[in-house]
Coordinates of C-alpha atoms in Angstrom, one line a residue:
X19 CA 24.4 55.2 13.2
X20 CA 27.1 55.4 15.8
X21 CA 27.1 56.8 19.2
X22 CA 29.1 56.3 22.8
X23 CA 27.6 55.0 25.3
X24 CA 27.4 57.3 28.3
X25 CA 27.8 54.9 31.3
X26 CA 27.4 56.4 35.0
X27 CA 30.6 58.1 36.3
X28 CA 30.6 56.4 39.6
X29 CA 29.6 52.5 38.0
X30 CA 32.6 50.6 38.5
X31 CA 33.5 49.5 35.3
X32 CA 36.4 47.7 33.1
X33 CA 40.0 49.8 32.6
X34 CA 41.4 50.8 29.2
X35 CA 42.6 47.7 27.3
X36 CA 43.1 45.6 23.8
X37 CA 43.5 42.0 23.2
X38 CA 40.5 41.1 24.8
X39 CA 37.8 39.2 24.5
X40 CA 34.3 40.5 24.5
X41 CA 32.0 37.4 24.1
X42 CA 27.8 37.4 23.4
X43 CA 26.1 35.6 25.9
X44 CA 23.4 33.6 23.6
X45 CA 21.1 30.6 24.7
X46 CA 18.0 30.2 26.9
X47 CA 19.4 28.9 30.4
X48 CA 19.5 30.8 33.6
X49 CA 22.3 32.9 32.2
X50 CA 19.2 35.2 31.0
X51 CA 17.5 35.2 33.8
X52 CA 14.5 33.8 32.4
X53 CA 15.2 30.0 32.9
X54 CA 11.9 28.7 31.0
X55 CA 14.1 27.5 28.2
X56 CA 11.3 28.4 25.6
X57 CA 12.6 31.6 24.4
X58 CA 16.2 32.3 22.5
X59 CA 18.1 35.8 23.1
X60 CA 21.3 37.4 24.5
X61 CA 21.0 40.2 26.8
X62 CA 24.5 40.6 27.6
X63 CA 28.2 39.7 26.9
X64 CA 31.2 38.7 28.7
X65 CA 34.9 40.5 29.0
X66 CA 37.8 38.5 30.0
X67 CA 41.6 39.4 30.0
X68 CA 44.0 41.9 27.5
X69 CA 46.2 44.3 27.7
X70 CA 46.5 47.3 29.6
X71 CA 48.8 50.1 29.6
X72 CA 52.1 49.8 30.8
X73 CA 52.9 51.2 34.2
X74 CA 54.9 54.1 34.2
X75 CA 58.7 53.7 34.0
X76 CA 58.2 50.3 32.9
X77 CA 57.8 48.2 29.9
X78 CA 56.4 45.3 31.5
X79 CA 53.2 43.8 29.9
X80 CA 50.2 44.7 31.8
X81 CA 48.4 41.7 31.8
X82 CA 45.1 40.8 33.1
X83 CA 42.6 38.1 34.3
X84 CA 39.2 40.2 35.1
X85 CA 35.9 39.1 34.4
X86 CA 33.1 41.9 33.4
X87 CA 29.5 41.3 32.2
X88 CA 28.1 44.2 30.6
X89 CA 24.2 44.0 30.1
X90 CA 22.4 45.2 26.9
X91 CA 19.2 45.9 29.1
X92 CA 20.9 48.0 31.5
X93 CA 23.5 49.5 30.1
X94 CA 26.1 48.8 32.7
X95 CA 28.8 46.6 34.2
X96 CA 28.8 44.0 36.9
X97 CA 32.6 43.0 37.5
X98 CA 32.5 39.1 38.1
X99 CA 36.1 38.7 38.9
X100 CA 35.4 38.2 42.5
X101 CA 35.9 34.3 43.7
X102 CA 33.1 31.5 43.5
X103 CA 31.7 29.9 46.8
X104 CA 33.2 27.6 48.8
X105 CA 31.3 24.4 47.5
X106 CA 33.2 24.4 44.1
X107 CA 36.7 23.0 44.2
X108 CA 38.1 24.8 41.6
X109 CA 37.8 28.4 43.1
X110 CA 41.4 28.8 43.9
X111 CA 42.2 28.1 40.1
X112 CA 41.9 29.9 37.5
X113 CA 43.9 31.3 34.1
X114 CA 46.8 33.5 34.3
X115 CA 46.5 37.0 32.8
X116 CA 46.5 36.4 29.0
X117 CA 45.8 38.6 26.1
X118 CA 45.5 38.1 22.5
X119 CA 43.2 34.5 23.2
X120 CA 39.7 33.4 21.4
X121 CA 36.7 32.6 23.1
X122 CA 33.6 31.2 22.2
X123 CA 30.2 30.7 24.3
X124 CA 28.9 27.3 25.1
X125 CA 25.1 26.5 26.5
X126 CA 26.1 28.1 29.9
X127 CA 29.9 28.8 30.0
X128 CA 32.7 30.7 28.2
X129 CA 35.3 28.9 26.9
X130 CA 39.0 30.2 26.3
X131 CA 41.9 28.8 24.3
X132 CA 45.2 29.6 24.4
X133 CA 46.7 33.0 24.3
X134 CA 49.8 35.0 25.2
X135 CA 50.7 35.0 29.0
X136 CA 53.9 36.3 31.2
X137 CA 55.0 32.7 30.7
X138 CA 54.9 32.5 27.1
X139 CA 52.2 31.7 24.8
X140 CA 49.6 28.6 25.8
X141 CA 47.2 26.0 24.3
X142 CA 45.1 25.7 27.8
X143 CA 41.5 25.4 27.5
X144 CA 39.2 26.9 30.4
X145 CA 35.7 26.6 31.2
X146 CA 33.8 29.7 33.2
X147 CA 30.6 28.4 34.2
X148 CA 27.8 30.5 34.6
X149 CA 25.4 28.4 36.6
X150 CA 22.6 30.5 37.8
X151 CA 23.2 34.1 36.1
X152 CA 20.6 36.3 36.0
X153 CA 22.0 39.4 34.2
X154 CA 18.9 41.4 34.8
X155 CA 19.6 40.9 38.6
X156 CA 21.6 42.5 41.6
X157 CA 21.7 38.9 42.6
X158 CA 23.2 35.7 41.2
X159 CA 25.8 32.8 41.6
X160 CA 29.7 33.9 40.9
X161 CA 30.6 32.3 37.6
X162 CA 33.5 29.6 38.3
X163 CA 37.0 28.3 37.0
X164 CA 37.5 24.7 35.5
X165 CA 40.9 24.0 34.0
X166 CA 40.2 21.4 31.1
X167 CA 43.5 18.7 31.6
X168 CA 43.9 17.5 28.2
X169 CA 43.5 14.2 26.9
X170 CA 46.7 11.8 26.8
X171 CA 44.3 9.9 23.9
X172 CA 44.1 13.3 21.8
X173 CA 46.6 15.2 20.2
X174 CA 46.1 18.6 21.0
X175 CA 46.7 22.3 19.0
X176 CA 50.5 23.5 19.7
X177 CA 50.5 26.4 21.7
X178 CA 49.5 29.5 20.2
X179 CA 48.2 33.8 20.1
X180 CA 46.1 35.9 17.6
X181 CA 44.2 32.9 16.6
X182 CA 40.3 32.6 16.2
X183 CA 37.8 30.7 17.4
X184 CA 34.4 30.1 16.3
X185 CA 31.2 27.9 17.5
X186 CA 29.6 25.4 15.8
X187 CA 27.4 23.3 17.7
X188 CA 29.4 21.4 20.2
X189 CA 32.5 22.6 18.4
X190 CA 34.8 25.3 19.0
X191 CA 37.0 25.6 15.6
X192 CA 39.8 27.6 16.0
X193 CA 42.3 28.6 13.0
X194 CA 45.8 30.2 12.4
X195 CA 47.3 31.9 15.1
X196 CA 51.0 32.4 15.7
X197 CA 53.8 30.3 17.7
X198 CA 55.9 32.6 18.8
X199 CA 56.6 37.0 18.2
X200 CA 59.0 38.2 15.5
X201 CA 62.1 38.5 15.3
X202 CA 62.1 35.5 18.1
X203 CA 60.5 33.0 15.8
X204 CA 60.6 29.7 15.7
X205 CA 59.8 28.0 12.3
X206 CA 56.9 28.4 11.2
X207 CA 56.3 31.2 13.3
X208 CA 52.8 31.4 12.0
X209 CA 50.2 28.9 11.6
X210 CA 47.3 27.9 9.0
X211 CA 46.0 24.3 10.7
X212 CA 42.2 23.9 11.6
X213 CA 41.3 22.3 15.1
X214 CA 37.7 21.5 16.4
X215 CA 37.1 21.2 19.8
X216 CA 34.2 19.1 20.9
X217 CA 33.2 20.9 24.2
X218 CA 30.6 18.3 25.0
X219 CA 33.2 15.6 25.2
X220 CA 36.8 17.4 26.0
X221 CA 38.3 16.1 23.2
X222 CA 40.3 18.1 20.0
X223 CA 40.4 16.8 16.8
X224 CA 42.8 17.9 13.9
X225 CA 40.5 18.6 11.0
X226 CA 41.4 17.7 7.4
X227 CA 40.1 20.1 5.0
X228 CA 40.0 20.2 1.1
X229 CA 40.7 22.4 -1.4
X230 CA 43.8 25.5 -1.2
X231 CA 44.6 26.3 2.4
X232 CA 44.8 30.4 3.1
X233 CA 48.2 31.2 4.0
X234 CA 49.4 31.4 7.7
X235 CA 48.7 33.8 9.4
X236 CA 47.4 35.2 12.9
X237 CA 45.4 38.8 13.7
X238 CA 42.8 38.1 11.3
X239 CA 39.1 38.0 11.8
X240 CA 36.8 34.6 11.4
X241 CA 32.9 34.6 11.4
X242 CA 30.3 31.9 11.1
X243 CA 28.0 32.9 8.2
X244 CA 24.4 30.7 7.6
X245 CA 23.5 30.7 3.6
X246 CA 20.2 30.0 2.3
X247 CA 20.5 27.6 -0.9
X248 CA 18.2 27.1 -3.6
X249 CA 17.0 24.3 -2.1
X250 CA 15.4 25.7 0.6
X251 CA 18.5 24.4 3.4
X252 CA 20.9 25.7 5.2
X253 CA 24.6 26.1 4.8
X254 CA 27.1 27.2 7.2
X255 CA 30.7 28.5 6.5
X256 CA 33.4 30.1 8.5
X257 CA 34.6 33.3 6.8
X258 CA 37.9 34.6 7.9
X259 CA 39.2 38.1 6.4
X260 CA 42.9 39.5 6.3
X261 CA 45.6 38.7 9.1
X262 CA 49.4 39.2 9.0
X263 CA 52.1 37.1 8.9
X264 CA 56.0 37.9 9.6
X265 CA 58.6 35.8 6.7
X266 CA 61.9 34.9 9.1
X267 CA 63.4 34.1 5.9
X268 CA 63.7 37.9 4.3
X269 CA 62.4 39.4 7.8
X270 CA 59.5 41.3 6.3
X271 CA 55.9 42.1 7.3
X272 CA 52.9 41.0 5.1
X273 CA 49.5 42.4 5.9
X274 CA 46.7 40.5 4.2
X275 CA 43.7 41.7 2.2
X276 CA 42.1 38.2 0.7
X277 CA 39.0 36.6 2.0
X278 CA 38.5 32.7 2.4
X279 CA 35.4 30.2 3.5
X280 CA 35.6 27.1 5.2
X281 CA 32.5 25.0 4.7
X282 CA 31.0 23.2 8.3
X283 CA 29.5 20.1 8.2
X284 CA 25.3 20.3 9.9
X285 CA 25.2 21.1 13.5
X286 CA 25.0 18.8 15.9
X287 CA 21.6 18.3 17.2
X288 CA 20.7 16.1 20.3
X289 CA 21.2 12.5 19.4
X290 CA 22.7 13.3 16.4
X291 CA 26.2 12.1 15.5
X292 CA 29.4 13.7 15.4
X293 CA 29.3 16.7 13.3
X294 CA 33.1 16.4 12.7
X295 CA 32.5 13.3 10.9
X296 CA 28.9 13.4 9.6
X297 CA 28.4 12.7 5.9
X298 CA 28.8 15.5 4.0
X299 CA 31.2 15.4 0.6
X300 CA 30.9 19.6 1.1
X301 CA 32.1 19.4 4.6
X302 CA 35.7 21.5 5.5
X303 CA 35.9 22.6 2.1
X304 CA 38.2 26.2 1.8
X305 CA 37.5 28.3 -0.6
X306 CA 39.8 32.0 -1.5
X307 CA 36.6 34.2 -2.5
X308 CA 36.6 36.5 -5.3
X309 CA 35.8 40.2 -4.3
X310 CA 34.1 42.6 -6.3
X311 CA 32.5 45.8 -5.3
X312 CA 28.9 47.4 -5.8
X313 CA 30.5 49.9 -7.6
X314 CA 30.9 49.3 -11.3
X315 CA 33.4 52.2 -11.3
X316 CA 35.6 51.2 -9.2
X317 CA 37.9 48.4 -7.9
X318 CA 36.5 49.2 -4.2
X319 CA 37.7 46.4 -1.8
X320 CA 39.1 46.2 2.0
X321 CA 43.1 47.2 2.1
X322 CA 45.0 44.8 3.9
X323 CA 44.6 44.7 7.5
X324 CA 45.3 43.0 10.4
X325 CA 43.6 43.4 14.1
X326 CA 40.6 44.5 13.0
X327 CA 36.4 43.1 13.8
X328 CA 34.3 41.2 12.1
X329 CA 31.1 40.3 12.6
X330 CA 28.1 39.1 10.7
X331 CA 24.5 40.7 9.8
X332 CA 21.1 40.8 7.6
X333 CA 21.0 43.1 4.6
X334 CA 17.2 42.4 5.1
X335 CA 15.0 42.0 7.5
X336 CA 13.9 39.0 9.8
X337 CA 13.3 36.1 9.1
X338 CA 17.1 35.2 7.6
X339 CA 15.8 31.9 5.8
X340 CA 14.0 34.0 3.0
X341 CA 17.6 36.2 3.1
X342 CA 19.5 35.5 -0.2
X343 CA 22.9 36.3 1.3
X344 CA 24.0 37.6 4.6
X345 CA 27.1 40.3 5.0
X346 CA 30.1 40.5 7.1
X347 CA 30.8 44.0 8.4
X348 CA 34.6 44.7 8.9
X349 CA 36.3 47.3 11.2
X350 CA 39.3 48.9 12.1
X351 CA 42.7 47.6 12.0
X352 CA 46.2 48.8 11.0
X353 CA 47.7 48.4 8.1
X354 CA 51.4 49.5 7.1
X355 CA 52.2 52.6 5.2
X356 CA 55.5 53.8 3.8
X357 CA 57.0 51.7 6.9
X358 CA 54.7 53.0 9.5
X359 CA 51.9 51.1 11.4
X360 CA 48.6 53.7 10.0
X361 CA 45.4 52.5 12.3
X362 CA 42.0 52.4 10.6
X363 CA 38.5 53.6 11.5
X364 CA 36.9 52.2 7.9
X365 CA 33.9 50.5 7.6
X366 CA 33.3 47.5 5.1
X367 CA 30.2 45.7 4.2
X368 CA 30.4 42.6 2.2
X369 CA 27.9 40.3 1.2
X370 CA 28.9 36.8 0.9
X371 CA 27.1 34.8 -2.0
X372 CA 24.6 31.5 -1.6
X373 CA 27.9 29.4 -3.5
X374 CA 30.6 31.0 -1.0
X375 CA 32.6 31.9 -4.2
X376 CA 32.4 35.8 -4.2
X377 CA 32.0 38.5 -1.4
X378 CA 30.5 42.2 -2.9
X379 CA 32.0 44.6 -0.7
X380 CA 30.1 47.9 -0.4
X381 CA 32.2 51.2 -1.0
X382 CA 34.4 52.0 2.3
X383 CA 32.3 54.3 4.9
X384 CA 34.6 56.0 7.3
X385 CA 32.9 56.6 10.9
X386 CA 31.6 59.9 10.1
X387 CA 32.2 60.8 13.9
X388 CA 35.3 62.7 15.0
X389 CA 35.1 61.2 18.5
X390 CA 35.8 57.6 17.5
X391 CA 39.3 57.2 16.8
X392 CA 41.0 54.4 14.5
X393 CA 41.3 51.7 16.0
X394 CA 43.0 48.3 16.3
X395 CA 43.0 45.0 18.5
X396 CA 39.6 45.7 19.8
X397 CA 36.3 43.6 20.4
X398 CA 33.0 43.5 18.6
X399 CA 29.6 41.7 19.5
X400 CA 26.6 41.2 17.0
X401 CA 23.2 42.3 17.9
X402 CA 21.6 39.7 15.6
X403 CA 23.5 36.7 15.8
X404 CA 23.1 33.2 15.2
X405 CA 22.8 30.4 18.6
X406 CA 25.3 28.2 17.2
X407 CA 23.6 25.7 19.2
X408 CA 20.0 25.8 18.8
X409 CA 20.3 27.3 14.7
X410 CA 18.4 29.9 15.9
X411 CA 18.2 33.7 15.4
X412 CA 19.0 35.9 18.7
X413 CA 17.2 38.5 20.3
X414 CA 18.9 41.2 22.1
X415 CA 17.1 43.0 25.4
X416 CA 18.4 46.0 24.4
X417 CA 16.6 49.1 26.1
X418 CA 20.4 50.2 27.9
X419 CA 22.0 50.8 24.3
X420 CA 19.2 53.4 23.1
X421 CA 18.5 51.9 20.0
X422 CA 15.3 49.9 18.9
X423 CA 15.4 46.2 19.0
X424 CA 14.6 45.7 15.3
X425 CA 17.6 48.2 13.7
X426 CA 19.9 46.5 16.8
X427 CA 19.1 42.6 15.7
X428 CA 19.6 43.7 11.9
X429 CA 22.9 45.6 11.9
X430 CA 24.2 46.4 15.5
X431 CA 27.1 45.8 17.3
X432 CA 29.0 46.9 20.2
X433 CA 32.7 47.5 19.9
X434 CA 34.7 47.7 23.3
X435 CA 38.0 49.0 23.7
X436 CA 41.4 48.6 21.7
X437 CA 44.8 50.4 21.2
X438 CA 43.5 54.1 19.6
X439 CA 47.2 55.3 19.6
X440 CA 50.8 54.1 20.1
X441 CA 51.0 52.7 23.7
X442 CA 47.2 54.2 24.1
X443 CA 44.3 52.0 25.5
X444 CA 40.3 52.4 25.3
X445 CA 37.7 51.4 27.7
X446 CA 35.2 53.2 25.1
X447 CA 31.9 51.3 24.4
X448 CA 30.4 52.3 21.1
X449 CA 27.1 51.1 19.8
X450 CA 26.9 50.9 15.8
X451 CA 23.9 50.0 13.4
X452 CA 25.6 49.0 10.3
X453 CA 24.4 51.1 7.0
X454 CA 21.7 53.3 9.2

């Protein structure tokens, strides 16, 4: 199923853009509005920054630094961009315009890493605090700015665009991204190191992983996956799809196709130690996965892509510990053909393995709706995701999407946005329920 959602003409709303971020709001803290801390579900997600269209007669970048929350329950925006009060001393700071960043959200707060800006391309870290949302409320606190100065005790990731980031507990992980834009590289242009940011302390941390390293690369797509084992635990594994790199040495474009797993150590818990250092021989393992397809007949797997969404869901229904394997669902993108930038509106479902060694992918289904064009550099949220904090499954209020609760926290997404033409920016929300 796939349908647009009809917003009201006269609700202000976000303008046409790609390079965004698009970020699930998921804990139990007054960011819901209910405050009791007892329950665990996302009504809403967050926009910051991208890419607009140029202005005309120009070819300036049309950056911006807007903040939108868009509300599951009531199917409409509340632009946040306004300032904080008075009482917080970092209202008159805040991050430039910057597209092509990664975000990730943290207990209360959304936190951004680097990105591209009019100034170049950044390694910043900021913090938009969200003290006292209620998005099912006319009323609430502003969200606010903190800058995050970094640690002279730490080294910290080089700056950096088309990267992603992931949570993990306290951690943001962020992989790959790119230095610099072809043909002005520097060397390596592109990038393949791992970071963990431990949001709880401020601190980064290189991370040393085992095993073959995927090749640089930046544009690609990173999910966090849980596996049931045999055993009866839990495993979780980052799972990052395609990308592109750019070789300065023959000055030729490679879009990528292969699928890799990092293995995370446990969660933090409160109390517990460090999760970047707990004991766990398994621990920031990569593995390339095999792909096969449910189709005997066929060698049916994702053609290489870059710019495209990802996002994880349950073949079955609740609960996911008695799931076998869960499935990442991959969208859009742009691919080159004959010399010539083709963008995608394909559909792939694979299903990812209890070992992490093989991904099924399901034969290609292309959005069988002529209204939704191919698509590239836009933003997807999951309707059933996973509280990296709490380990706990998510459930959407979800009665301003028109879609029921159960199909939504199984298989649905919203996808905002993205580039649907040369030079050509969406503001489009679509709401999809993967393999319905």
């Amino acid at each position: 199923m796939i349908k647009k959602l009809q917003l009201t003409c006269d609700a202000p709303s976000p303008c046409p853009r790609q390079g965004h971020t698009f970020t699930l709001v998921s804990g139990t803290s007054g960011v819901t509005g209910r405050g009791d801390g007892a329950q665990t579900h996302s009504s809403s997600a967050v926009l910051f920054g991208g890419r607009t269209d140029s202005r005309p007669g120009t070819s300036t970048r049309n950056l911006l630094d807007d903040v939108w929350l868009f509300s599951f329950e009531r199917g409409a925006w509340t632009n946040l961009t306004a300032p904080a009060s008075a009482e917080h001393e970092h209202e008159t700071s805040r991050p430039p315009p910057t597209h092509n960043h990664a975000t990730v959200w943290w207990r209360t707060s959304l936190i951004i890493f680097g990105g591209a800006t009019r100034d170049g391309y950044s390694n910043d870290v900021w913090e938009l605090c969200f003290d006292g949302l209620a998005d099912d409320s006319e009323t609430f606190n502003r969200p606010y700015w903190k800058f995050w100065q970094p640690s002279s005790d730490h080294a910290t990731p080089s700056p950096r665009a088309g990267h992603t980031a992931v949570p993990h507990g306290d951690l943001m992980i962020i992989f790959g991204g790119s230095q610099s834009h072809p043909p002005y590289a520097t060397d390596p242009p592109y990038l393949n190191d791992t970071w963990a940011l431990d949001v709880s302390t401020r601190t980064w941390r290189q991370i040393t992983t085992t095993g073959p390293i995927p090749p640089p690369r930046n544009w690609h797509s990173a999910s966090i996956v849980l596996l049931a084992q045999p055993d009866g635990t839990d495993a979780f594994v980052m799972v990052v799809f395609g990308g592109y790199w750019w070789d300065p040495t023959t000055r030729t474009e490679h879009y990528l196709d292969d699928c890799w797993s990092l293995s995370l150590p446990p969660r933090r818990d409160a109390g517990s130690s460090d999760p970047a250092s707990a004991p766990n021989s398994n621990s920031w393992e990569w593995r390339q996965l095999s792909s096969q397809s449910t189709d005997p007949t066929h060698t049916c797997t994702p053609q290489p892509r870059n710019r495209h969404s990802s996002i994880v869901i349950q073949p079955q229904p609740h609960p996911p510990t008695t799931l076998p394997f869960y499935a990442i669902a991959i969208h859009g993108g742009n691919v080159l053909v004959n010399g010539t930038d083709e963008f995608l509106s394909d559909t792939w479902i694979g299903s990812l393995q209890p070992d992490s060694r093989s991904v099924t992918w399901q034969p290609p289904s292309t959005v069988p709706t002529p209204e939704l064009a191919p698509t590239i550099s836009h933003h997807a949220v999951v309707g059933g995701a996973l509280n990296p904090i709490r380990g706990e499954w998510v459930d959407a209020q979800v009665r301003g999407l028109g879609v029921s609760e159960e199909r939504w926290k199984r298989a649905g997404a919203v996808l905002l946005g993205g580039e649907v033409g040369p030079r050509r920016r969406s503001g489009d929300l679509w709401v999809v329920v993967y393999g319905h």
